[in-house]
Coordinates of C-alpha atoms in Angstrom, one line a residue:
M1 CA 31.8 24.8 0.4
A2 CA 35.4 25.6 0.7
N3 CA 37.8 23.4 2.4
F4 CA 39.9 25.0 5.0
W5 CA 43.1 23.7 3.8
D6 CA 42.6 25.1 0.2
F7 CA 44.8 27.9 -0.9
N8 CA 41.9 30.0 -1.7
V9 CA 41.0 30.1 2.1
W10 CA 44.7 30.9 3.0
G11 CA 46.0 32.9 -0.1
F12 CA 45.2 36.3 1.2
M13 CA 46.7 35.5 4.8
N14 CA 49.7 34.1 3.3
L15 CA 50.1 37.4 1.3
L16 CA 49.7 39.4 4.4
A17 CA 52.2 37.1 6.3
V18 CA 54.9 37.8 3.4
I19 CA 54.3 41.5 3.6
F20 CA 54.8 41.5 7.4
L21 CA 57.9 39.1 6.9
G22 CA 59.2 41.8 4.3
L23 CA 58.8 44.7 6.9
L24 CA 60.3 42.6 9.7
A25 CA 63.4 41.7 7.4
A26 CA 63.6 45.3 6.2
N27 CA 63.6 46.7 9.8
A28 CA 66.2 44.2 10.9
L29 CA 68.4 45.1 8.1
K30 CA 68.1 48.9 8.8
R31 CA 69.1 48.3 12.4
K32 CA 72.2 46.3 11.4
I33 CA 73.5 47.7 8.3
R34 CA 75.0 51.3 8.7
I35 CA 74.5 52.4 5.2
L36 CA 70.8 51.8 5.4
Q37 CA 70.7 53.6 8.3
A38 CA 72.4 56.7 6.9
S39 CA 70.1 56.4 3.7
L40 CA 67.2 57.3 5.7
I41 CA 65.1 55.0 3.3
P42 CA 61.7 54.2 5.1
T43 CA 61.3 50.5 6.3
S44 CA 58.3 50.2 4.3
V45 CA 59.9 51.1 1.1
L46 CA 62.9 48.8 1.8
A47 CA 60.4 46.0 2.5
G48 CA 58.7 46.5 -0.9
L49 CA 61.8 46.6 -2.7
L50 CA 62.9 43.2 -1.1
L51 CA 59.8 41.7 -2.2
L52 CA 60.0 43.3 -5.6
A53 CA 63.6 41.7 -5.8
V54 CA 62.3 38.1 -4.8
S55 CA 59.4 38.4 -7.3
S56 CA 61.6 39.5 -10.2
V57 CA 64.1 36.8 -9.4
Y58 CA 61.3 34.1 -9.4
R59 CA 59.9 35.5 -12.6
Y60 CA 63.4 35.2 -14.2
I61 CA 64.0 31.8 -13.0
T62 CA 60.5 30.1 -13.6
G63 CA 58.8 32.7 -16.0
D64 CA 55.7 32.7 -13.6
V65 CA 54.3 35.5 -11.7
F66 CA 55.5 35.1 -7.9
F67 CA 52.3 36.5 -6.2
D68 CA 49.9 34.8 -8.8
T69 CA 51.2 31.2 -7.6
P70 CA 48.5 29.1 -5.9
F71 CA 50.2 29.7 -2.6
F72 CA 48.7 33.3 -2.8
G73 CA 45.4 32.1 -4.0
G74 CA 46.2 32.2 -7.9
N75 CA 45.5 36.1 -7.8
G76 CA 47.9 37.7 -5.4
M77 CA 48.8 40.6 -7.7
M78 CA 45.3 41.7 -7.9
T79 CA 45.0 41.5 -4.1
L80 CA 48.0 43.6 -3.8
E81 CA 46.6 46.3 -6.2
V82 CA 43.3 46.2 -4.1
L83 CA 45.2 46.4 -0.9
T84 CA 47.1 49.6 -2.2
Y85 CA 43.9 51.2 -3.3
H86 CA 42.2 50.7 0.1
T87 CA 44.9 51.4 2.4
L88 CA 45.5 54.9 0.6
A89 CA 41.9 56.0 1.7
L90 CA 42.0 54.4 5.2
G91 CA 45.2 56.0 6.1
F92 CA 43.8 59.6 5.2
I93 CA 40.4 58.7 6.8
A94 CA 42.4 57.7 10.2
S95 CA 44.4 61.1 9.8
T96 CA 41.2 63.1 9.3
L97 CA 39.6 61.5 12.2
K98 CA 42.0 63.0 14.8
A99 CA 40.9 66.1 16.8
G100 CA 41.4 69.4 15.1
S101 CA 43.9 72.2 16.4
G102 CA 42.8 75.1 18.2
K103 CA 42.9 78.8 17.2
L104 CA 46.0 79.9 15.5
S105 CA 47.6 83.0 15.3
K106 CA 47.5 85.1 12.1
K107 CA 51.2 84.4 11.5
R108 CA 50.8 80.4 11.9
S109 CA 47.7 80.5 9.9
I110 CA 49.7 82.4 7.0
E111 CA 52.5 79.8 7.2
I112 CA 50.1 76.9 7.2
F113 CA 48.3 78.3 4.1
N114 CA 51.6 79.0 2.3
T115 CA 52.6 75.3 3.2
G116 CA 49.4 74.1 1.5
V117 CA 50.0 76.2 -1.5
T118 CA 53.6 75.1 -1.7
T119 CA 52.4 71.6 -1.8
V120 CA 50.1 72.1 -4.8
S121 CA 52.7 74.5 -6.4
T122 CA 55.2 71.5 -6.4
Y123 CA 52.7 69.1 -7.7
L124 CA 52.1 71.6 -10.6
L125 CA 56.0 71.8 -11.3
Q126 CA 56.4 68.3 -11.3
A127 CA 53.5 67.9 -13.7
V128 CA 55.0 70.6 -16.1
V129 CA 58.4 69.0 -15.9
G130 CA 57.0 65.5 -16.2
M131 CA 54.7 66.1 -19.1
G132 CA 57.2 68.3 -21.0
I133 CA 59.4 65.3 -20.9
T134 CA 56.8 62.8 -22.0
L135 CA 55.5 65.1 -24.9
I136 CA 59.0 65.3 -26.3
A137 CA 59.4 61.5 -25.9
A138 CA 56.0 61.0 -27.7
W139 CA 57.4 63.3 -30.4
I140 CA 60.5 61.0 -30.8
L141 CA 59.2 57.7 -29.7
K142 CA 56.5 55.9 -31.8
D143 CA 53.3 55.3 -30.0
F144 CA 54.5 56.6 -26.6
F145 CA 51.8 57.8 -24.3
S146 CA 52.3 61.6 -24.3
A147 CA 50.4 62.1 -21.0
A148 CA 52.3 59.7 -19.0
G149 CA 54.5 62.6 -17.4
V150 CA 51.5 63.7 -15.4
L151 CA 51.9 60.6 -13.2
L152 CA 55.2 62.3 -11.8
P153 CA 53.2 64.3 -9.3
F154 CA 51.1 61.5 -8.3
G155 CA 54.0 59.2 -7.8
F156 CA 56.2 61.7 -6.3
G157 CA 54.0 64.2 -4.5
Q158 CA 51.1 61.9 -3.5
G159 CA 52.5 58.5 -3.3
T160 CA 51.9 54.9 -4.3
G161 CA 48.2 54.7 -3.9
Q162 CA 47.4 57.6 -6.4
A163 CA 50.2 56.8 -8.8
M164 CA 48.3 53.4 -9.3
N165 CA 45.1 54.9 -9.4
Y166 CA 45.8 57.2 -12.3
G167 CA 48.0 54.8 -13.9
T168 CA 45.2 52.3 -14.1
I169 CA 42.8 54.9 -15.5
Y170 CA 45.4 55.7 -18.1
E171 CA 45.8 51.8 -18.8
T172 CA 42.4 50.8 -18.8
E173 CA 40.5 53.9 -20.6
H174 CA 43.3 55.4 -22.7
G175 CA 45.3 52.5 -23.9
F176 CA 48.5 53.3 -21.9
A177 CA 50.1 49.6 -21.9
G178 CA 51.8 49.3 -18.4
G179 CA 50.4 52.6 -17.2
K180 CA 49.8 51.3 -13.8
N181 CA 53.3 49.6 -13.4
F182 CA 54.6 53.1 -14.8
G183 CA 53.0 55.0 -12.1
L184 CA 54.0 52.7 -9.3
T185 CA 57.7 52.6 -10.4
I186 CA 57.7 56.5 -10.5
A187 CA 56.4 56.3 -6.9
A188 CA 59.2 53.9 -6.0
L189 CA 61.8 56.2 -7.3
G190 CA 60.2 59.1 -5.5
F191 CA 60.8 57.3 -2.3
L192 CA 64.4 56.9 -3.3
S193 CA 64.7 60.5 -4.1
A194 CA 63.6 61.4 -0.7
A195 CA 66.2 59.2 0.8
F196 CA 69.3 60.4 -1.3
G197 CA 68.1 64.0 -1.5
G198 CA 67.6 64.0 2.3
V199 CA 71.0 62.4 3.1
F200 CA 72.6 65.0 0.8
Y201 CA 71.2 67.7 2.4
L202 CA 71.6 66.4 6.1
N203 CA 75.4 66.1 5.2
L204 CA 75.5 69.5 3.9
L205 CA 74.1 70.6 7.4
K206 CA 76.5 68.3 9.2
R207 CA 79.5 70.0 7.5
R208 CA 77.9 73.4 8.6
G209 CA 77.8 72.1 12.2
R210 CA 74.0 72.1 12.3
I211 CA 73.8 68.4 13.4
Q212 CA 76.1 65.8 14.9
V213 CA 74.7 62.4 13.6
I214 CA 73.0 61.2 10.5
G215 CA 70.8 58.1 10.5
G216 CA 70.3 55.6 13.3
E217 CA 67.2 55.5 15.5
K218 CA 66.7 58.3 18.0
S219 CA 65.2 57.5 21.3
E220 CA 61.6 59.0 21.7
G221 CA 61.8 58.7 25.4
S222 CA 58.6 57.8 27.5
L223 CA 55.3 59.1 26.1
R224 CA 53.2 61.3 28.6
F225 CA 49.8 60.0 29.6
S226 CA 48.4 63.3 28.1
E227 CA 49.8 62.2 24.7
I228 CA 48.0 58.9 24.9
Q229 CA 44.7 59.7 26.6
Q230 CA 42.9 63.1 26.3
E231 CA 40.4 64.4 29.0
N232 CA 37.1 63.0 28.9
E233 CA 37.8 60.0 26.5
I234 CA 36.4 56.6 26.7
P235 CA 38.6 54.3 28.7
M236 CA 41.3 52.2 26.9
Q237 CA 39.7 48.9 28.1
G238 CA 35.9 49.2 28.4
S239 CA 33.1 47.1 27.4
M240 CA 34.6 47.6 23.8
D241 CA 38.4 48.0 23.5
K242 CA 39.4 51.6 22.6
L243 CA 41.4 50.4 19.4
T244 CA 38.3 48.5 18.3
V245 CA 36.1 51.8 18.5
Q246 CA 38.9 53.6 16.4
I247 CA 38.9 50.9 13.6
A248 CA 34.9 50.9 13.9
L249 CA 34.9 54.6 13.1
I250 CA 37.2 54.2 10.2
A251 CA 35.3 51.5 8.7
V252 CA 32.0 53.5 9.1
A253 CA 33.6 56.5 7.4
Y254 CA 34.9 54.2 4.4
F255 CA 31.6 52.9 4.1
V256 CA 30.1 56.3 4.0
S257 CA 32.5 57.3 1.2
Y258 CA 31.7 54.0 -0.7
L259 CA 28.1 55.1 -0.6
L260 CA 28.9 58.5 -1.9
M261 CA 31.0 56.9 -4.6
L262 CA 28.2 54.6 -5.5
A263 CA 25.7 57.5 -5.8
L264 CA 28.0 59.7 -7.8
G265 CA 28.7 56.8 -10.3
M266 CA 25.2 56.2 -10.9
I267 CA 24.7 60.0 -11.4
L268 CA 27.7 60.2 -13.8
P269 CA 28.4 56.9 -15.1
G270 CA 30.8 58.2 -17.6
M271 CA 33.2 59.4 -14.8
R272 CA 32.9 56.2 -12.6
S273 CA 36.5 55.3 -13.0
V274 CA 37.6 58.9 -11.9
I275 CA 35.2 58.9 -9.0
Y276 CA 36.3 55.7 -7.7
G277 CA 39.8 57.0 -8.1
F278 CA 39.1 59.7 -5.7
N279 CA 38.3 57.2 -2.9
F280 CA 40.9 59.0 -0.5
L281 CA 39.3 62.3 -1.2
L282 CA 35.8 61.2 -0.6
G283 CA 37.2 59.3 2.4
V284 CA 38.4 62.5 4.0
L285 CA 34.8 64.1 3.2
A286 CA 33.2 61.0 4.9
A287 CA 35.6 61.3 7.8
T288 CA 34.9 64.9 8.4
L289 CA 31.0 64.0 8.4
V290 CA 31.7 61.5 11.0
K291 CA 33.5 64.0 13.2
V292 CA 30.7 66.4 12.8
V293 CA 28.1 63.9 13.8
L294 CA 30.1 62.8 17.0
N295 CA 30.4 66.6 17.9
L296 CA 26.7 67.2 17.5
L297 CA 26.0 64.0 19.6
K298 CA 28.3 65.5 22.4
K299 CA 26.7 68.9 22.3
S300 CA 23.2 67.6 22.4
G301 CA 24.1 65.6 25.5
L302 CA 23.5 62.1 23.8
G303 CA 27.2 61.4 23.8
T304 CA 29.0 62.6 26.9
R305 CA 32.6 61.1 25.9
V306 CA 35.2 61.6 23.3
Y307 CA 35.3 58.4 21.2
T308 CA 38.4 59.3 18.8
N309 CA 41.9 59.1 20.0
D310 CA 44.7 60.8 18.3
F311 CA 47.4 58.5 19.6
L312 CA 45.5 55.4 18.1
M313 CA 44.4 57.1 15.0
T314 CA 48.0 58.1 14.3
R315 CA 49.1 54.4 14.7
A316 CA 46.3 53.1 12.5
S317 CA 47.1 55.8 9.7
N318 CA 50.8 54.8 9.8
F319 CA 49.8 51.1 9.7
F320 CA 47.6 51.6 6.5
F321 CA 50.4 53.8 4.8
D322 CA 53.0 51.1 5.6
L323 CA 51.0 48.4 4.2
M324 CA 50.1 50.6 1.1
V325 CA 53.8 51.4 0.3
V326 CA 54.9 47.7 0.7
A327 CA 52.1 46.4 -1.6
G328 CA 52.5 49.1 -4.0
I329 CA 56.1 48.5 -4.6
A330 CA 55.8 44.7 -4.6
V331 CA 53.1 44.7 -7.2
I332 CA 55.5 46.3 -9.8
R333 CA 56.1 44.1 -12.9
L334 CA 59.6 45.1 -14.1
D335 CA 59.5 43.1 -17.3
I336 CA 56.4 45.2 -18.4
L337 CA 58.5 48.5 -18.3
E338 CA 61.5 47.2 -20.4
S339 CA 60.8 49.8 -23.1
Y340 CA 60.2 52.8 -20.8
W341 CA 63.2 52.7 -18.6
G342 CA 65.0 55.5 -20.3
V343 CA 61.9 57.8 -19.9
I344 CA 61.3 56.7 -16.3
L345 CA 64.7 57.3 -15.2
L346 CA 64.8 60.7 -16.7
L347 CA 61.4 61.6 -15.0
G348 CA 62.9 60.3 -11.6
V349 CA 66.1 62.5 -12.1
A350 CA 64.1 65.5 -13.1
G351 CA 61.5 65.1 -10.2
L352 CA 64.3 64.8 -7.6
L353 CA 66.1 67.9 -8.9
F354 CA 63.2 70.2 -9.6
T355 CA 61.5 69.2 -6.3
Y356 CA 64.6 69.9 -4.5
L357 CA 65.5 73.2 -5.9
Y358 CA 61.9 74.6 -5.8
N359 CA 61.3 73.7 -2.2
R360 CA 64.6 74.9 -1.2
F361 CA 63.9 78.2 -2.6
V362 CA 60.4 78.4 -1.3
A363 CA 61.6 77.6 2.4
K364 CA 64.5 80.2 2.2
K365 CA 62.1 82.9 1.1
L366 CA 58.8 82.2 3.2
F367 CA 60.1 80.4 6.2
P368 CA 63.4 82.0 7.3
D369 CA 62.9 81.3 10.8
Y370 CA 63.1 77.5 10.4
Q371 CA 64.0 77.2 6.6
E372 CA 66.0 73.9 7.0
E373 CA 63.3 72.1 9.0
Q374 CA 60.5 73.3 6.5
F375 CA 62.7 72.2 3.6
L376 CA 63.3 68.8 4.8
M377 CA 59.6 68.1 5.7
M378 CA 58.3 69.5 2.5
Y379 CA 61.0 67.7 0.3
G380 CA 60.5 64.4 2.1
M381 CA 56.6 64.7 1.8
L382 CA 56.7 65.7 -1.9
T383 CA 58.9 62.8 -3.0
G384 CA 57.4 60.1 -0.8
T385 CA 54.7 60.5 1.9
A386 CA 53.9 62.6 5.0
S387 CA 55.7 60.0 7.1
T388 CA 58.9 60.4 4.8
G389 CA 58.8 64.1 5.7
V390 CA 58.6 63.5 9.2
I391 CA 61.5 61.0 9.1
L392 CA 63.7 63.6 7.5
L393 CA 62.3 66.3 9.8
R394 CA 63.4 64.3 12.8
E395 CA 66.8 64.1 11.9
L396 CA 67.1 67.9 12.6
D397 CA 64.2 68.5 14.9
G398 CA 63.7 65.4 16.9
D399 CA 61.4 67.1 19.5
F400 CA 59.4 69.0 16.8
K401 CA 60.2 72.4 18.4
T402 CA 59.7 74.3 15.2
P403 CA 56.3 74.7 13.6
A404 CA 57.2 72.4 10.6
A405 CA 55.6 69.3 11.8
D406 CA 52.4 71.3 12.5
N407 CA 52.6 72.9 9.0
L408 CA 52.7 69.3 7.4
V409 CA 49.5 68.3 9.5
Y410 CA 47.3 71.2 8.7
Q411 CA 48.2 72.2 5.3
N412 CA 45.9 69.5 3.9
F413 CA 42.9 71.5 3.8
P414 CA 44.3 74.3 1.6
A415 CA 46.2 71.7 -0.5
I416 CA 43.0 69.9 -1.2
V417 CA 41.2 73.0 -2.3
F418 CA 43.8 74.2 -4.7
G419 CA 44.9 70.7 -5.7
F420 CA 41.6 69.4 -6.7
P421 CA 41.5 71.1 -10.1
M422 CA 44.7 69.5 -11.1
M423 CA 43.4 66.0 -10.4
L424 CA 40.6 66.9 -13.0
L425 CA 43.3 68.1 -15.4
A426 CA 44.9 64.7 -15.0
T427 CA 41.8 63.0 -16.7
L428 CA 42.0 65.6 -19.4
A429 CA 45.6 65.0 -20.2
P430 CA 45.3 62.0 -22.4
V431 CA 42.5 63.5 -24.6
K432 CA 44.0 67.0 -25.0
P433 CA 47.7 66.8 -24.1
L434 CA 48.9 70.3 -25.4
L435 CA 45.7 72.1 -23.9
T436 CA 46.3 70.5 -20.5
Y437 CA 50.0 71.4 -20.6
G438 CA 49.2 75.0 -21.4
I439 CA 46.7 75.0 -18.4
L440 CA 49.2 73.5 -16.1
V441 CA 51.6 76.1 -16.8
A442 CA 49.3 78.9 -16.3
F443 CA 48.0 77.1 -13.1
F444 CA 51.7 77.0 -11.8
I445 CA 52.2 80.8 -12.5
V446 CA 49.0 81.7 -10.6
M447 CA 49.8 79.5 -7.6
N448 CA 53.3 81.2 -7.4
V449 CA 51.6 84.5 -7.6
I450 CA 49.6 83.6 -4.5
L451 CA 52.5 82.0 -2.8
F452 CA 54.9 85.1 -3.2
R453 CA 52.1 87.7 -2.9
S454 CA 53.8 89.4 0.0
Y455 CA 56.9 90.0 -2.2
L456 CA 55.1 90.8 -5.5
F457 CA 52.6 93.3 -3.9
K458 CA 55.2 95.1 -1.7
K459 CA 57.4 95.8 -4.9
K460 CA 54.3 97.3 -6.6
N461 CA 53.7 99.5 -3.7
R462 CA 57.2 101.0 -3.8

């Protein structure tokens, strides 16, 4: 029987409290320090870096791991990893449970499709560049893990959670010592790339007279009631609070995704680590099933009200992603990476440059009506997370008058369809690195043929 005064009772709550203290401290610093406002670095990233600095100093002084002290229950690092893993899927589930869009025009459907293809093409470019660097590094450095560069698209393009998932797979199944920390560090560099690259481009637009102010907080004004509560939704405060209903639906969807992973793991025991690494993807599938069931209940007359609320689901999604980013950066062990820093920094610089140049080219060619807005949104998303893309977009298009924000939301389906093979290739990379690299290059070429089909086929017809 546990005593309520034991650290193993309070460890998890202490860990959460420190995470939220980090967020509050980061928010205060961003509001007060002008250079941090201008940097556009997300508050969650700054909070993670603050906690990383504290834990690194503690490690240097005492020789112990800060989050593994009894105050955090003795296993805080593992708890941070678990938190990063789960919040990735929970954030995607909350986003998926939001109501879908209405019918789209042909032009808008093409733009959304092209946005999804651009996402996957950028993943592939990051993988080709990253793995090219680490293949050369493995040729020069003894015993270097040649497939490490595949973590670049997961760290830059998909963020902290997926970088940790694949880094863990490489570490536990393929002997990449420090693989988890390698992936998490790449993700942290991705967020910094989003901030620095975004500020550079916004300054460029400022000199051209496109915008007046960079950084700072913009007033969002008063929310309209229709933005908070849609027609025929359950009341905000009924017999069960509306927020409780949203959390319950998210939990049910995640439970269904766990059952799917459990079943697939029994059927394919040799791929169990890969299956559980796709928790976010199966979470999206489970959330879609929950939405289908709710719609069927409404159509059949058994359910007369709308239970999901877009406003609250967005808040829940942002909450989970903020937790994911802070925990994912705080859990990095810098001392484990001391022999990898040269390669890591090279990957970070290459990821920034190639992501910036490629997305700038695509936005100019395929989204001429709102090329700056599309570029900022895509660059921010493909070096950080979707929320990073929104942060950059808001500096230029604060009222979301262009379709760029909608492109970000609705591009997920084509991105998942085309991106899934790449996730499978990432599991092949440690086994057959050269074959995987060749397939990645070919896949990148194919995706660009699809992306620029209007230009390629027009030229053929002339």
